[in-house]
Coordinates of C-alpha atoms in Angstrom, one line a residue:
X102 CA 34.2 -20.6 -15.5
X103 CA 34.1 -16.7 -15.8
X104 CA 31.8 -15.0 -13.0
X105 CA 30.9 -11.1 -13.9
X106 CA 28.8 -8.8 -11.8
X107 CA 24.9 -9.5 -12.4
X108 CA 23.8 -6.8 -14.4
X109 CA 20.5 -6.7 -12.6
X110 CA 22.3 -6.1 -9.4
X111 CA 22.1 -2.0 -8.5
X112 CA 25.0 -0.4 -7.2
X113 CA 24.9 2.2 -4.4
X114 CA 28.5 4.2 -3.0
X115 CA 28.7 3.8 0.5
X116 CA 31.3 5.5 1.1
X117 CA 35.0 6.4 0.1
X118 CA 36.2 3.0 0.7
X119 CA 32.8 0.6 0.4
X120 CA 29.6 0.2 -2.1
X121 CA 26.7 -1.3 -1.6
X122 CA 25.1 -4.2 -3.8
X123 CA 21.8 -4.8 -3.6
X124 CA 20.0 -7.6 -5.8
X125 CA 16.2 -7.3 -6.1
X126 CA 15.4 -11.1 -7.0
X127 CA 17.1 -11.9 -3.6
X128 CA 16.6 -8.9 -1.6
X129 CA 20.3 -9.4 -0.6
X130 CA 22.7 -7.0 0.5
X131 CA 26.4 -6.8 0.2
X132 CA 28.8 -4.9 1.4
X133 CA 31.7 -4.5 -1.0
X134 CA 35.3 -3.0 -1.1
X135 CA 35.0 -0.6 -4.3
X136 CA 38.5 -1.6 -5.7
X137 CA 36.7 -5.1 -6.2
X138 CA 33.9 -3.7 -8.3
X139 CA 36.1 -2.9 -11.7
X140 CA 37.6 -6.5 -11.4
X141 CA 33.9 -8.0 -11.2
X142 CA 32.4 -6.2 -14.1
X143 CA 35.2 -7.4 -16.7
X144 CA 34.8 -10.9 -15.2
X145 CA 36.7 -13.3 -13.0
X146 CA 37.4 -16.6 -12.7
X147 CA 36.0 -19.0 -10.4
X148 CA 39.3 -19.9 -8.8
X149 CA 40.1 -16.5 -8.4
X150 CA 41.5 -15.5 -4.6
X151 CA 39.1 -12.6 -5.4
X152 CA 35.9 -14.4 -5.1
X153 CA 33.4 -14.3 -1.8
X154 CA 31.8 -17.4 -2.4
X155 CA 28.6 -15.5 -0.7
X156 CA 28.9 -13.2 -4.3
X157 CA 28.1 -16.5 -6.5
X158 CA 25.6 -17.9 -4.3
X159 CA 23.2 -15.2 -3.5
X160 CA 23.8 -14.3 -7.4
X161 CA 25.9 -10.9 -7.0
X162 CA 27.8 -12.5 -9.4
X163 CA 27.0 -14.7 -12.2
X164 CA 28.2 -17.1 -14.8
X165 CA 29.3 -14.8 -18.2
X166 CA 27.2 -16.9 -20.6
X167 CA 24.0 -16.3 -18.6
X168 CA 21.2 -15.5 -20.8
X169 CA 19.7 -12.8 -18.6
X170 CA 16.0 -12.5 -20.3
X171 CA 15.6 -16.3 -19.3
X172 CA 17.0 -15.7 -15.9
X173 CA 14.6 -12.8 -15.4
X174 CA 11.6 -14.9 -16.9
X175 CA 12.6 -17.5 -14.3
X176 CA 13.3 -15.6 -11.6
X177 CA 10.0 -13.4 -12.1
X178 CA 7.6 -17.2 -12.6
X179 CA 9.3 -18.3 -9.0
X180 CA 8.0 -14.9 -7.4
X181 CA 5.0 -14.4 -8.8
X182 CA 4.1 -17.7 -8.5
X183 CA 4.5 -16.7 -4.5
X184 CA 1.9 -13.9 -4.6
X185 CA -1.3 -15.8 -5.9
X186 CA -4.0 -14.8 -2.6
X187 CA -6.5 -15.1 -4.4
X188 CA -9.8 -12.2 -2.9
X189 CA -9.3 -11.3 0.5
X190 CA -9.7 -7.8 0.6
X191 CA -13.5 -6.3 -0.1
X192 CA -14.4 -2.5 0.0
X193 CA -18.3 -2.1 0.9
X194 CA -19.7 0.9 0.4
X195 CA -22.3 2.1 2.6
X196 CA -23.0 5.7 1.2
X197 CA -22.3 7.4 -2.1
X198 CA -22.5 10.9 0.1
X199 CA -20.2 12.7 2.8
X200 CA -20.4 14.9 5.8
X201 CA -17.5 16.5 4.7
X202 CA -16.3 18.1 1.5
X203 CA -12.5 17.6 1.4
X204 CA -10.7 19.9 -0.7
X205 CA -8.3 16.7 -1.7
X206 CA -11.0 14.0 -1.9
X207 CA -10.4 12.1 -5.0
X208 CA -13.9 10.2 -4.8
X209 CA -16.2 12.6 -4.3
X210 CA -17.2 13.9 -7.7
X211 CA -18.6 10.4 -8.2
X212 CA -20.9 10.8 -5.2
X213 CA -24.6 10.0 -6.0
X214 CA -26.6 10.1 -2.5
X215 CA -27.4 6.5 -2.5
X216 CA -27.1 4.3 0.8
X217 CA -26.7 0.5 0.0
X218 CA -29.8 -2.2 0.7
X219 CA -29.4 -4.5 3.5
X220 CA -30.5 -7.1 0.6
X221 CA -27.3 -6.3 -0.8
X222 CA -25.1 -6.2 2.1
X223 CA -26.0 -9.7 2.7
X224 CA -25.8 -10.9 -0.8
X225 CA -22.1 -8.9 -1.1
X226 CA -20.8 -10.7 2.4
X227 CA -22.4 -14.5 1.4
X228 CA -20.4 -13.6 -2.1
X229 CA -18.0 -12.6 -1.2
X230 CA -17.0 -15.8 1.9
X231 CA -17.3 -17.8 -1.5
X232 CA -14.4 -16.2 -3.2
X233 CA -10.9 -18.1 -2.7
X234 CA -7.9 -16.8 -0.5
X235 CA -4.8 -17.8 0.9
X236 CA -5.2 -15.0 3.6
X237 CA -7.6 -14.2 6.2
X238 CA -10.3 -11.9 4.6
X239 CA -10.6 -8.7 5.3
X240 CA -14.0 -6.5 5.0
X241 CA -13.6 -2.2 4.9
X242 CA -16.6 -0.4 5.4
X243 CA -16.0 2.9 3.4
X244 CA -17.9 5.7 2.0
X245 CA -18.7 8.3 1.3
X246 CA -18.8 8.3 4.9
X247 CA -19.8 5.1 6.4
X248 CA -21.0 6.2 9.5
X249 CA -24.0 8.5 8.9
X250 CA -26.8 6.1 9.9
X251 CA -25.9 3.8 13.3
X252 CA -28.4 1.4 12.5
X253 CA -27.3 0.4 8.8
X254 CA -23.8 0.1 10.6
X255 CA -24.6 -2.0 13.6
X256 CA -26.7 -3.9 11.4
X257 CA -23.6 -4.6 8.7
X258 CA -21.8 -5.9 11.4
X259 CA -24.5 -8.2 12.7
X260 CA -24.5 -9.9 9.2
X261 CA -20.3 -10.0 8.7
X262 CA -20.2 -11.9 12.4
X263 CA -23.3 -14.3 11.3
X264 CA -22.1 -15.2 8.2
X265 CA -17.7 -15.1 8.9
X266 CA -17.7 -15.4 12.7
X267 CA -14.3 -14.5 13.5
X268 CA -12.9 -15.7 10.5
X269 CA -12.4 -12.2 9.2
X270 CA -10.6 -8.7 9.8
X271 CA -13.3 -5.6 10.0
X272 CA -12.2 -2.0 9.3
X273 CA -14.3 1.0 9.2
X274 CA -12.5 4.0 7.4
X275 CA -13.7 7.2 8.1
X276 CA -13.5 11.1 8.6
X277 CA -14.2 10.5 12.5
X278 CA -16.9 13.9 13.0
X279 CA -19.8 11.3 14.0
X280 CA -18.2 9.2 16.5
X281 CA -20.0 8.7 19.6
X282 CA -19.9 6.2 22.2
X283 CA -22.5 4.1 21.0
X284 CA -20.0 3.5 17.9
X285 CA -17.4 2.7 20.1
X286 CA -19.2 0.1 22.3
X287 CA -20.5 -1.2 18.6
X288 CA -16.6 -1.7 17.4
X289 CA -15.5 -3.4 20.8
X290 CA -18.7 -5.5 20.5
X291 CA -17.4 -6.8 17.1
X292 CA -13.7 -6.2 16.7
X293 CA -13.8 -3.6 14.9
X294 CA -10.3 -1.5 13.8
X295 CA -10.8 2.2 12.8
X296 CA -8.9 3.9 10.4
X297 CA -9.4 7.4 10.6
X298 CA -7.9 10.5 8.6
X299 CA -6.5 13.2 10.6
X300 CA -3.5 15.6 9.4
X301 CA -1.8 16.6 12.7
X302 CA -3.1 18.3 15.1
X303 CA -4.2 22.0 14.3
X304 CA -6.8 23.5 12.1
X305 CA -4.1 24.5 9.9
X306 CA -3.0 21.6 8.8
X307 CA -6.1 20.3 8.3
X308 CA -7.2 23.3 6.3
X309 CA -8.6 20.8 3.5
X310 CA -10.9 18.9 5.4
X311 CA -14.0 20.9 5.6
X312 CA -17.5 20.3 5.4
X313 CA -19.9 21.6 2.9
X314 CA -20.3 25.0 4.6
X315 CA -16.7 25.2 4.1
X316 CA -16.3 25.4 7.9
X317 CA -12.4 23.4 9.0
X318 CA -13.7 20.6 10.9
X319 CA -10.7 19.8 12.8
X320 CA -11.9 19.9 16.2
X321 CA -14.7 17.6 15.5
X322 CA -12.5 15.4 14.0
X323 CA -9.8 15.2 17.0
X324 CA -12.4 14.8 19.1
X325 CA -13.1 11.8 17.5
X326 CA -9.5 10.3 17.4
X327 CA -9.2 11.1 21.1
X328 CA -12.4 9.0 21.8
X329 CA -11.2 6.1 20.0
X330 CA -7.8 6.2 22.1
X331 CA -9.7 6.6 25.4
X332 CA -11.4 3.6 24.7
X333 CA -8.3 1.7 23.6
X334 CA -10.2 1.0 20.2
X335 CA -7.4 -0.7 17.4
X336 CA -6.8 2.9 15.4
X337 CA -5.2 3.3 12.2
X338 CA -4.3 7.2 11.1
X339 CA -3.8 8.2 7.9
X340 CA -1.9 11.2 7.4
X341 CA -2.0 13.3 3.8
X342 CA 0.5 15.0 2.4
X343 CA -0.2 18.3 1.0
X344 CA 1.8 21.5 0.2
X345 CA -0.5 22.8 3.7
X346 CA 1.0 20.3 6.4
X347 CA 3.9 18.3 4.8
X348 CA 6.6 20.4 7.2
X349 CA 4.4 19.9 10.0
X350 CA 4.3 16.6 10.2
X351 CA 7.5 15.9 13.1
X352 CA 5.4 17.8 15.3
X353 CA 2.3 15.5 14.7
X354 CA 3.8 12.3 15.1
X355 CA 6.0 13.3 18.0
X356 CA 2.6 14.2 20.0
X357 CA 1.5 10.8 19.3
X358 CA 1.7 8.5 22.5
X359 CA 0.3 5.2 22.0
X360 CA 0.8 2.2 20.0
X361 CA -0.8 2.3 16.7
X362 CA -1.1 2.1 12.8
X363 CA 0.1 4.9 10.7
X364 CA 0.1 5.5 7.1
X365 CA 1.0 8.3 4.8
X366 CA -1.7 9.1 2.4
X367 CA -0.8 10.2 -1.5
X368 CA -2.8 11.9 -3.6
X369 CA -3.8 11.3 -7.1
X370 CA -4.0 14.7 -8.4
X371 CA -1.8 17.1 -6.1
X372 CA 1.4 17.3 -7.7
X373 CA 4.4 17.0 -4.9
X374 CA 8.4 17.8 -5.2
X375 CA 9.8 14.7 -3.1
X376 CA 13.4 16.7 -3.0
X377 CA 16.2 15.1 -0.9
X378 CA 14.9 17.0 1.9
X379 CA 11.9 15.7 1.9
X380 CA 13.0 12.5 2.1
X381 CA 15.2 13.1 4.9
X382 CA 12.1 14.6 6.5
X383 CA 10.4 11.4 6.0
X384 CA 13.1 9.1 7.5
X385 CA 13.3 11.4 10.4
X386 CA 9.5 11.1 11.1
X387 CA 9.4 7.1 10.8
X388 CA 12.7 7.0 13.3
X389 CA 10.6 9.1 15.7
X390 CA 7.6 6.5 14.8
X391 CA 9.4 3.7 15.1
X392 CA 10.9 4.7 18.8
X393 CA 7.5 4.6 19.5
X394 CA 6.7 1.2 18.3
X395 CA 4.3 3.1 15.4
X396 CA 4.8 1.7 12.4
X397 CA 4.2 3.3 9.1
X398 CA 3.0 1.3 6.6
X399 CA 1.8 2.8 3.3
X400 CA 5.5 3.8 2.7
X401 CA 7.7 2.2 4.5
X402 CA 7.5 -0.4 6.8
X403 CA 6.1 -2.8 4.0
X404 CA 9.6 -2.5 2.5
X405 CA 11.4 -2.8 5.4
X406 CA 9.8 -6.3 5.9
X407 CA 10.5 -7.0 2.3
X408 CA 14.1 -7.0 2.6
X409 CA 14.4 -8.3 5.9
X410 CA 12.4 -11.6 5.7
X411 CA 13.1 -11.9 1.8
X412 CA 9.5 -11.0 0.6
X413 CA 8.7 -9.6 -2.7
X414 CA 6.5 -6.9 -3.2
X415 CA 5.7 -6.8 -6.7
X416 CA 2.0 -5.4 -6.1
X417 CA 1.0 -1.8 -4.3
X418 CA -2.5 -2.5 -3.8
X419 CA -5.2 -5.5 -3.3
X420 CA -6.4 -3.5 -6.2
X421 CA -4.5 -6.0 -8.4
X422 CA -6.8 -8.8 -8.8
X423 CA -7.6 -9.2 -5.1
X424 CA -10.3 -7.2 -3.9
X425 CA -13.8 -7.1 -4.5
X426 CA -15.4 -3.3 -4.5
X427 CA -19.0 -3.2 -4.0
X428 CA -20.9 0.6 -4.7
X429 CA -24.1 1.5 -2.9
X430 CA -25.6 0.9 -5.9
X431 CA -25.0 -2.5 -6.1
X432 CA -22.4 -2.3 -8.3
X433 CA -19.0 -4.4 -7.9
X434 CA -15.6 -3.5 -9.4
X435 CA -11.9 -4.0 -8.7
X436 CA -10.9 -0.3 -7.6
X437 CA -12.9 2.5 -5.5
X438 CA -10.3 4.9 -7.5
X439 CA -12.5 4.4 -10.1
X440 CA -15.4 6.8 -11.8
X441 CA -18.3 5.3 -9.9
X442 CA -20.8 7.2 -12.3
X443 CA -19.4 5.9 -15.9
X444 CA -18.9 2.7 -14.0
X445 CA -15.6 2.4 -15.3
X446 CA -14.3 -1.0 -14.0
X447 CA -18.0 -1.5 -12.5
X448 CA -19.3 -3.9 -14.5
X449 CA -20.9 -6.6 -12.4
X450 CA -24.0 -6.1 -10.2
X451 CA -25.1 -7.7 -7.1
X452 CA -28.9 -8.0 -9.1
X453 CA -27.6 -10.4 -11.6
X454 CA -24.8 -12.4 -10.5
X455 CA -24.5 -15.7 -8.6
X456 CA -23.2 -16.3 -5.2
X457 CA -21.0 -19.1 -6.7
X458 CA -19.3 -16.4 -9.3
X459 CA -15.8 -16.5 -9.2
X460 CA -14.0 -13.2 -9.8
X461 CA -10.5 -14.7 -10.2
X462 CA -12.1 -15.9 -13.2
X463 CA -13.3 -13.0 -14.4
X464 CA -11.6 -11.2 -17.2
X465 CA -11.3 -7.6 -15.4
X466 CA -9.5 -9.4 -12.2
X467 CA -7.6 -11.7 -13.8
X468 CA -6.2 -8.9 -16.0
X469 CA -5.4 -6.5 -13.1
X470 CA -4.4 -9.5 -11.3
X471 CA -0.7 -10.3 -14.1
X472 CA 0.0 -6.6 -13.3
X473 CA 3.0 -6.5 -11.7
X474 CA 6.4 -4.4 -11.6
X475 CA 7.6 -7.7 -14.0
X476 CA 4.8 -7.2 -16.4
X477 CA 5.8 -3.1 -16.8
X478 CA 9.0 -3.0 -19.0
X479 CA 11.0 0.2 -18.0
X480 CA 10.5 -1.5 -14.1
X481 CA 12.7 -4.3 -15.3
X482 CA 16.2 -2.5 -14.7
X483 CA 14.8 -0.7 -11.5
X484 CA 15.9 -0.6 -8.0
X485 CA 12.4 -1.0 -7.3
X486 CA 11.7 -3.9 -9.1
X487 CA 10.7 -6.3 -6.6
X488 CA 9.9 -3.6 -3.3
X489 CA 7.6 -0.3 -4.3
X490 CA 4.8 -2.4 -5.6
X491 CA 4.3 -0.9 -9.4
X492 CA 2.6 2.5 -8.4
X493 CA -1.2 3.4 -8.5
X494 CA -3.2 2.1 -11.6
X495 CA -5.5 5.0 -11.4
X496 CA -2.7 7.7 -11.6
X497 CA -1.6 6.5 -14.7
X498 CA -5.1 5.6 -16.6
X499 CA -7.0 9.0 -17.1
X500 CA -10.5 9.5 -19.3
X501 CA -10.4 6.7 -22.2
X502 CA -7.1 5.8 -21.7
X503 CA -7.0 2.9 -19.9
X504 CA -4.1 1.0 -20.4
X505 CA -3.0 -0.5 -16.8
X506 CA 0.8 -1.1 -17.7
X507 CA 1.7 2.6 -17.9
X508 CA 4.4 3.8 -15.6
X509 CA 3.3 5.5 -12.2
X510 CA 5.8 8.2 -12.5
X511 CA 4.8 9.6 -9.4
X512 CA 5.0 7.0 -7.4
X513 CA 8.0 5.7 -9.4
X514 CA 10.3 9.0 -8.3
X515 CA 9.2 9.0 -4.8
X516 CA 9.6 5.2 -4.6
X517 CA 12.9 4.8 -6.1
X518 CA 14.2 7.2 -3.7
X519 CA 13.0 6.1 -0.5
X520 CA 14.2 2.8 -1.5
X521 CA 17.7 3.9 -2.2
X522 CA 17.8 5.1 1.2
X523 CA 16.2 2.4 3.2
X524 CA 19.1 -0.1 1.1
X525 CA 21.7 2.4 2.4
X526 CA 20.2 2.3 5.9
X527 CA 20.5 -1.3 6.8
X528 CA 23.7 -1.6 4.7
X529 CA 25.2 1.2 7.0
X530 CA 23.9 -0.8 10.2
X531 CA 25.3 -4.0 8.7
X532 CA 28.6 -2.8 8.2
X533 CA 28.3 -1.5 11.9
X534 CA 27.9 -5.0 13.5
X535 CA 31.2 -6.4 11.8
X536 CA 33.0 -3.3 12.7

């Protein structure tokens, strides 16, 4: 039998003397001598003293009469197969309005002033402990702002304890200005983990978060943060990139003390250059991260995992087929990206649907849900393939145009860079251990 080099398997130079093969249906990594690579690629036989045995079995190399669109169709049934979770993530909206007016805020032109019913918190929470999920569920309250009125708060959280006990993860995202004690005694009471958005620590780098005066709300918002890490409350910060604070951002993370969850936060609309040196930046602020047991997640760390423990991240966002969004309005769709005011993807309401209704069922979900880097042709031959997750829908489907397979070129540049460099990173500390 002749073995050649899997032509899905992407090549990176290590150096002058090694290269790096990577194969995303495997998430293996090799380290090869680069004299080797022009023998693989016109084929060798199976007897060959030339052959790592490792090479055939983790499918670096493979037989020459492979018919690789039924090896990918096979390989992408087995993965996908392993990402099924069915709904575990909902979104509930408390408030359609803000205390802030973020500059970068991609939701708020869809604000309408409405607060949810309580009627409707407890029908959303008893539907949505009927939809199936291989994971623990997880409930966000989000806004708008979800904490301008205490008692619809403390009152949401009564009703996701009666109704899911501890069988579920609470998270309350928000802008941090109205956090008090009395929140904070709330959150320990129930478990609660914040997420809060906060982009370093000066009023200049937080020059877009404003309120509707236009005044920079930065000190009301570290005030905030600091509260939440006096009282040891779970905190997750999400940082944003922008133009304002992207070069400032080693000086925020390296004033960070305690063990928490960080994520980079980016935009829809605000056009970024991710240059080599910004990625350099970026690996130099998750090292300093990482030495401080942080770990960021939005970019990184999820990838990391992926490779290490052989996972397959084929899916950016719950947004694919397993979340449930719920408006203020009473209105439930698959994505809070989404125009809240033409309802686009909002097409179910808490007023005339059952308890019993099953949303994996439902044409919308079960659309979103076969979206996948496999189901997006020019990811097919992509370093990315199987770890950045297929992008944003919402970047990619603008006005009328709503065709969810459409590449996130965005995304897709920053993605297939970071990528190449994480592959490079462990390769480099492999090749370190058997030196």
């Amino acid at each position: 039998m002749i073995y050649i080099l899997n032509p899905f398997v992407k090549l990176i130079k290590l150096d002058d003397k090694y290269t790096v093969l990577y194969n995303p249906f495997s998430q293996e990594i090799y380290i090869l001598l680069t004299k080797l690579l022009k023998i693989y690629k016109k084929g060798v036989l199976s007897s060959s003293i030339d052959i790592d045995v490792d090479l055939i079995e983790l499918d670096f190399l493979v037989d020459q009469n492979t018919n690789f669109l039924d090896y990918f169709y096979k390989k992408s049934k087995i993965i996908l197969s392993q990402k099924d979770y069915g709904i575990h993530v909902m979104y509930l909206l408390l408030h359609s309005k803000c205390n802030l007016n973020c500059k970068y805020c991609f939701v708020k032109d869809y604000f309408d002033n409405i607060s949810i019913k309580k009627e409707h918190i407890i029908k959303a929470l008893k539907l949505y402990k009927n939809q199936k999920s291989k994971l623990k569920k997880k409930i966000i309250l989000y806004g708008g702002e979800p904490l301008l009125d205490y008692n619809l708060v403390k009152f949401t959280l009564e009703k996701i304890y009666s109704i899911f006990k501890k069988n579920a993860n609470i998270i309350i995202v928000t802008n941090g200005v109205k956090l008090d004690l009395k929140y904070v005694n709330l959150f320990k009471k129930y478990n609660v983990s914040v997420g809060i958005s906060i982009d370093g620590f000066s009023s200049k780098t937080n020059s877009n978060r404003v309120n509707h005066n236009n005044k920079n709300m930065y000190l009301e918002i570290k005030k905030g943060f600091d509260l939440l890490i006096s009282k040891k409350i779970p905190v997750s910060v999400s940082y944003t990139l922008t133009k304002d604070n992207i070069r400032d951002i080693k000086h925020f993370v390296k004033n960070l003390d305690t063990k928490m969850s960080f994520s980079f936060n980016l935009l829809h609309k605000q056009k970024m250059v991710f240059d080599d040196k910004f990625i350099d930046d970026l690996f130099d602020v998750i090292n300093i991260l990482t030495k401080k047991n942080i770990l960021e997640d939005r970019i990184y760390y999820r990838r990391f995992l992926a490779i290490v423990f052989k996972r397959f991240y084929v899916k950016d966002c719950a947004g694919m087929g397993n979340q449930l969004v719920v408006l203020p309005s009473g209105k439930i769709g698959i994505c809070h990206g989404y125009d809240w005011k033409h309802k686009t993807y909002f097409e179910k309401n808490l007023n005339d649907i059952s308890l019993k209704y099953d949303f994996t069922k439902d044409y919308i979900w079960d659309t979103w849900n076969k979206r996948s880097t496999f189901n997006i042709l020019n990811c097919w031959n992509c370093i990315g393939l199987t770890l950045c997750g297929g992008g944003c829908i919402v970047n990619k489907t603008k006005g009328k145009d709503l065709n969810i397979y459409q590449l996130d070129l965005d995304n897709c540049k920053l993605y297939k860079k970071i990528i190449r460099k994480l592959i490079l990173k462990i390769a480099k500390e492999n090749l370190k251990k058997k030196i």
